[in-house]
Amino acid sequence: MLEPDLEPFNAGQDAEENPRELGRRSRSVALALAACAAAAAATALVFLSPRTLSGSAVSRPVESTISLDSLPAACSQQGMYFAEPIDLLGTSRSIEPSAAACRVRCGLHSSCEHFTWWPDGGCHLTGKESTLKKAIFGGKLQDAVAEFMECANLPPADEVVRFLPPTMSPPTEILMRGPLPSDTRMSEDFHSWTDLQSATGIQGVPWSELQRRCEPGAGPGQTYYGWIDRGTNLLDVLREDWETVKQLKTTHLELAAHLDAIYQQGSVCNFESEKSEITYDVRKLDGNTLQGSGPVTLQLHCTHTRGLQEDLIAPDTFFLGWNMDWRIKSGGFEFHIGGPDSSAGLVKYIKEFGFYEGGDSNSYRVDPAKLVAMLTGKQQS
């Protein structure tokens, strides 16, 4: 059985016209109607994970001198899962080939006390705040595996990191934990700028098609005002931001992890528990390298829109689209983020290939230098 979608749609937030959707009403309405039909079918038949349906997260074989499957499985409980919250602060769902691999991921995270692994590969790390629940969805007990880490006799974390093969795409926590090679992986899809520049495109989409989708338009994957300015070269936009992030001595993975942590801490777009203001300290995120002087106060706001924004990479994959965005404001900085956390939208693009949008007049662009300044408590001059 696949991992259920545990984050229901919340209709309580503000709804407004999405400026990115102007000129595409008929297409949005059609997709919205399709959404209702798909939601009804999913409710009646099975709970599906959006990332599983999209195919964007693919399990890779773990080839290591450490036998992950031979690690002890003590304290495992079938048909149970940890929730409330379902993810540890600063982490999000990853795809792992087995419960043992999910256990290794948990072992590399200092705050992880237990985890849940689902048969579709979904791996969720949890801490002491989470509670153990029966995995009953759609009236049926699911084949989830919940496990307490105190019973696992893992090898030292550094040993596990040392034997991770270069062909494996490890989760953010592994990539940011030291000691690491000097050429630290910058994003999920590309180890370095050289790798990205030499690629023929992103996730099977050629550069020429991505360039077309990024410019203003009403076609599949496009936005009315554009992901970048018309006539601007996408690779130039990417190059500038990759150079900036490297100069800041951080990674796209780390910045996405911070945004994920803020989204989770603020319960953004969660009608029942959403917070309009939080205190966030970058130093509390495991693997953080940003030099923060202390906590910063962040104002948060979620907006649900009437139109559906299609995914830039896979516009035909409905479950990768979104109909909400959120804002972060602090110290004179303000960022308008399309989509939720790194499961879809801009934060996903930042994590996967270091894309922050472009354009001088684009209100959805997240300048990485300004983002770091805000997170570390600097004031907008």
Short mmCIF file of C-alpha atoms in Angstrom, two decimals, residues 75-76 91 93 127-128 133 148 169 171 181 189 196 203 228 232 234 246 312 316 323-324 376:
data_model
loop_
_atom_site.label_atom_id
_atom_site.label_comp_id
_atom_site.label_asym_id
_atom_site.label_seq_id
_atom_site.Cartn_x
_atom_site.Cartn_y
_atom_site.Cartn_z
CA CYS A 75 11.59 -2.15 18.37
CA SER A 76 9.96 -2.07 14.93
CA THR A 91 13.42 17.64 7.63
CA ARG A 93 9.90 13.19 3.42
CA GLY A 127 11.55 13.50 17.39
CA LYS A 128 10.30 13.27 20.96
CA LYS A 133 -0.48 6.02 16.05
CA PHE A 148 12.44 3.64 17.92
CA SER A 169 21.59 10.85 -3.87
CA PRO A 171 19.09 13.18 1.94
CA PRO A 181 34.54 16.17 0.86
CA ASP A 189 20.14 16.91 -8.92
CA LEU A 196 24.53 21.44 -14.26
CA GLN A 203 14.99 15.89 -15.23
CA ILE A 228 12.16 34.93 -15.50
CA THR A 232 16.68 36.55 -20.19
CA LEU A 234 17.76 30.76 -17.96
CA LYS A 246 28.82 29.40 -3.31
CA LEU A 312 7.60 23.97 -14.31
CA ASP A 316 1.03 17.47 -16.87
CA ASN A 323 -3.01 26.61 -5.51
CA MET A 324 -1.36 28.39 -2.61
CA THR A 376 20.89 35.46 10.04
#
